[in-house]
CSV table of C-alpha atoms and ligand atoms in Angstrom, one decimal:
chain,number,residue,atom,x,y,z
A,1,MET,CA,65.9,118.3,84.1
A,2,VAL,CA,69.0,117.7,86.2
A,3,THR,CA,71.8,120.4,85.2
A,4,VAL,CA,75.3,119.2,84.6
A,5,SER,CA,76.4,120.5,88.1
A,6,LYS,CA,73.8,118.6,89.8
A,7,LYS,CA,74.9,115.2,88.0
A,8,ASN,CA,76.4,112.5,90.1
A,9,ILE,CA,80.3,112.2,89.5
A,10,VAL,CA,81.2,108.6,89.3
A,11,LEU,CA,85.0,107.7,89.9
A,12,ILE,CA,86.1,104.6,87.8
A,13,GLY,CA,89.6,103.1,87.8
A,14,PHE,CA,91.5,100.0,88.6
A,15,MET,CA,91.5,98.4,92.1
A,16,GLY,CA,93.5,100.5,94.6
A,17,VAL,CA,94.1,103.6,92.4
A,18,GLY,CA,92.4,105.7,95.1
A,19,LYS,CA,88.8,106.0,94.1
A,20,THR,CA,87.4,105.8,97.7
A,21,THR,CA,90.1,108.2,99.2
A,22,ILE,CA,90.0,110.7,96.4
A,23,GLY,CA,86.2,110.6,96.0
A,24,GLN,CA,85.9,111.3,99.8
A,25,LEU,CA,88.5,114.2,99.7
A,26,VAL,CA,86.7,115.7,96.7
A,27,ALA,CA,83.3,115.3,98.3
A,28,ASN,CA,84.6,117.1,101.4
A,29,LYS,CA,86.2,120.0,99.3
A,30,VAL,CA,83.2,120.8,97.4
A,31,ASN,CA,80.6,119.9,100.0
A,32,ARG,CA,78.7,117.2,98.3
A,33,ALA,CA,77.8,113.9,99.6
A,34,PHE,CA,80.2,110.8,99.1
A,35,ILE,CA,79.1,107.3,98.3
A,36,ASP,CA,81.2,104.2,98.1
A,37,ILE,CA,79.3,101.4,96.4
A,38,ASP,CA,81.4,98.5,97.8
A,39,GLN,CA,81.1,100.2,101.2
A,40,GLU,CA,77.0,100.4,100.9
A,41,ILE,CA,76.9,96.6,99.9
A,42,GLU,CA,79.2,95.7,102.6
A,43,LYS,CA,77.0,97.7,105.3
A,44,ASP,CA,73.7,96.2,104.0
A,45,LEU,CA,74.8,92.7,103.6
A,46,GLN,CA,76.8,92.8,106.7
A,47,MET,CA,79.7,91.1,105.0
A,48,THR,CA,83.0,92.1,103.6
A,49,ILE,CA,83.6,91.9,99.8
A,50,PRO,CA,86.0,88.8,100.2
A,51,GLU,CA,83.3,87.1,102.4
A,52,ILE,CA,80.7,88.0,99.6
A,53,PHE,CA,82.8,86.5,97.0
A,54,LYS,CA,83.5,83.3,99.1
A,55,GLN,CA,80.2,82.6,100.3
A,56,LYS,CA,77.9,83.8,97.6
A,57,GLY,CA,80.1,84.0,94.5
A,58,GLU,CA,81.2,86.6,91.9
A,59,ALA,CA,78.0,86.4,90.0
A,60,PHE,CA,75.9,87.4,93.2
A,61,PHE,CA,78.3,90.4,93.8
A,62,ARG,CA,78.3,91.5,90.2
A,63,LYS,CA,74.3,91.6,90.1
A,64,THR,CA,74.3,93.3,93.3
A,65,GLU,CA,76.7,96.0,92.4
A,66,LYS,CA,74.6,96.7,89.4
A,67,ASP,CA,71.5,96.9,91.2
A,68,TYR,CA,73.2,99.4,93.6
A,69,ILE,CA,74.5,101.4,90.8
A,70,PHE,CA,71.3,101.6,88.9
A,71,LYS,CA,69.5,102.8,92.1
A,72,MET,CA,72.1,105.5,92.7
A,73,CYS,CA,71.7,106.7,89.0
A,74,GLU,CA,67.9,106.8,89.2
A,75,GLN,CA,67.5,108.0,92.6
A,76,THR,CA,70.3,110.4,93.8
A,77,THR,CA,71.9,113.6,92.0
A,78,GLY,CA,74.9,115.7,92.9
A,79,LYS,CA,76.8,113.0,94.7
A,80,ILE,CA,80.4,111.9,94.4
A,81,ILE,CA,80.3,108.1,93.9
A,82,SER,CA,83.2,105.7,93.9
A,83,LEU,CA,82.5,102.3,92.0
A,84,GLY,CA,84.3,99.0,92.4
A,85,GLY,CA,86.9,98.5,89.6
A,86,GLY,CA,85.2,95.8,88.0
A,87,ALA,CA,81.8,97.6,87.5
A,88,PHE,CA,82.4,99.0,84.3
A,89,GLN,CA,83.0,95.4,82.8
A,90,GLN,CA,79.2,95.4,82.6
A,91,GLU,CA,77.9,97.1,79.6
A,92,GLU,CA,74.7,97.9,81.2
A,93,ILE,CA,76.7,99.8,84.0
A,94,ARG,CA,78.7,101.7,81.6
A,95,LYS,CA,75.6,102.8,79.6
A,96,LYS,CA,73.8,103.8,82.5
A,97,CYS,CA,76.7,105.9,84.1
A,98,LEU,CA,78.0,107.5,80.9
A,99,GLU,CA,74.3,108.7,80.1
A,100,ASN,CA,73.3,109.9,83.6
A,101,CYS,CA,76.5,110.9,85.3
A,102,ILE,CA,79.8,112.5,84.7
A,103,VAL,CA,82.4,109.6,84.5
A,104,LEU,CA,85.8,110.3,85.9
A,105,PHE,CA,88.6,107.9,85.3
A,106,LEU,CA,91.5,107.8,87.8
A,107,ASP,CA,94.4,106.6,85.9
A,108,LEU,CA,97.4,105.0,87.3
A,109,SER,CA,100.3,103.4,85.3
A,110,TRP,CA,101.0,99.7,85.6
A,111,GLU,CA,104.5,100.7,86.7
A,112,HIS,CA,103.2,102.7,89.7
A,113,TRP,CA,100.3,100.3,90.3
A,114,LYS,CA,102.2,97.2,90.7
A,115,LYS,CA,104.2,98.4,93.6
A,116,ARG,CA,100.7,98.4,95.6
A,117,ILE,CA,99.9,94.7,94.9
A,118,ASP,CA,100.9,93.5,98.4
A,119,LEU,CA,98.7,96.2,100.1
A,120,LEU,CA,95.7,95.2,98.1
A,121,ILE,CA,95.8,91.3,97.6
A,122,GLU,CA,94.2,90.4,100.9
A,123,THR,CA,91.0,92.3,100.4
A,124,ARG,CA,90.7,92.0,96.6
A,125,PRO,CA,89.6,88.5,95.7
A,126,ILE,CA,90.0,89.3,92.0
A,127,LEU,CA,93.7,89.6,92.4
A,128,GLN,CA,94.0,86.2,94.3
A,129,HIS,CA,95.5,83.0,92.7
A,130,ARG,CA,96.4,85.0,89.7
A,131,SER,CA,100.1,85.4,88.5
A,132,LEU,CA,101.6,88.9,88.0
A,133,ALA,CA,101.2,88.3,84.1
A,134,GLU,CA,97.8,87.5,84.6
A,135,ILE,CA,97.1,90.5,86.6
A,136,LYS,CA,98.9,92.5,84.0
A,137,GLN,CA,96.4,91.4,81.5
A,138,LEU,CA,93.5,92.0,83.6
A,139,TYR,CA,95.0,95.5,84.1
A,140,ASN,CA,95.3,96.1,80.3
A,141,ASP,CA,91.7,94.6,79.7
A,142,ARG,CA,90.3,96.9,82.1
A,143,LYS,CA,92.0,100.0,80.8
A,144,THR,CA,90.3,99.2,77.4
A,145,ILE,CA,87.0,99.3,79.4
A,146,TYR,CA,87.8,102.7,81.4
A,147,ALA,CA,88.4,104.3,78.0
A,148,SER,CA,84.8,105.1,78.2
A,149,HIS,CA,84.7,108.2,80.3
A,150,HIS,CA,83.9,112.0,80.1
A,151,ILE,CA,87.2,112.9,82.1
A,152,LYS,CA,90.6,111.4,82.8
A,153,VAL,CA,92.8,112.4,85.7
A,154,ASP,CA,96.4,111.0,85.8
A,155,THR,CA,97.5,110.2,89.3
A,156,ASP,CA,101.2,109.1,88.8
A,157,HIS,CA,103.5,111.2,90.7
A,158,GLN,CA,100.8,113.1,92.3
A,159,ASN,CA,99.7,113.1,96.1
A,160,PRO,CA,95.9,112.9,96.8
A,161,GLU,CA,95.4,116.7,97.3
A,162,ALA,CA,96.9,117.5,94.0
A,163,VAL,CA,94.7,114.9,92.4
A,164,VAL,CA,91.7,116.5,94.2
A,165,ASP,CA,92.6,120.0,93.1
A,166,GLN,CA,92.9,118.7,89.4
A,167,ILE,CA,89.6,117.2,89.6
A,168,VAL,CA,87.9,120.4,91.1
A,169,ASP,CA,89.6,122.3,88.4
A,170,LYS,CA,88.5,120.1,85.4
A,171,LEU,CA,85.0,119.7,86.6
A,172,ASN,CA,84.7,123.4,87.6
A,173,LEU,CA,83.2,122.3,90.7
B,201,S3P,C1,86.7,94.6,92.0
B,201,S3P,C2,87.0,95.7,92.7
B,201,S3P,C3,86.8,96.1,94.0
B,201,S3P,C4,85.6,95.2,94.5
B,201,S3P,C5,85.7,93.9,94.3
B,201,S3P,C6,85.9,93.6,92.7
B,201,S3P,C7,87.2,94.4,90.7
B,201,S3P,O1,86.8,97.6,94.3
B,201,S3P,O2,84.5,95.8,93.9
B,201,S3P,O3,86.7,93.3,95.0
B,201,S3P,O4,86.6,93.5,90.1
B,201,S3P,O5,88.2,95.1,90.2
B,201,S3P,P1,88.0,98.4,94.3
B,201,S3P,O6,88.2,98.9,92.7
B,201,S3P,O7,87.6,99.7,95.1
B,201,S3P,O8,89.1,97.8,94.7
């Protein structure tokens, strides 16, 4: 049986909250391996996420991310893993991660998040062709989904190092 300390730790949260940056820093700090699911998909398919959405469609991407996350849950332990912000929309992914991993929700308020839109829009197809009101609706819908987690860390007013310290502390890593 896998002990709690050897479980994978999965980072969830809205696009651009810093799942990859924070996940990598936590992994370095506690000497665990880090995996970013989107980066794995991009590397294997030799395509960027916007290219995958454009050429193969969102349904293909969602199926692929589910396959990668299931494989990670079934074949690895003890890693820090960053998921794409839309992965938890899929009930099967939510169930699988909540049962097998420690799910950590990186929260950032809408007021803080919206200042980052310009930096994110080009690489996030989900944000494109949506009005600010529609993006806010998506943010709120996703927030309901991210409510399924084991641990939450607030990132408003905090630099990445402070967030990392909080995570290490809360998880007793
Ligand atoms: C998505 C989030 C992205 C990436 C894809 C779809 C989403 O990941 O998986 O563009 O639906 O929220 P990040 O959360 O790392 O930006």
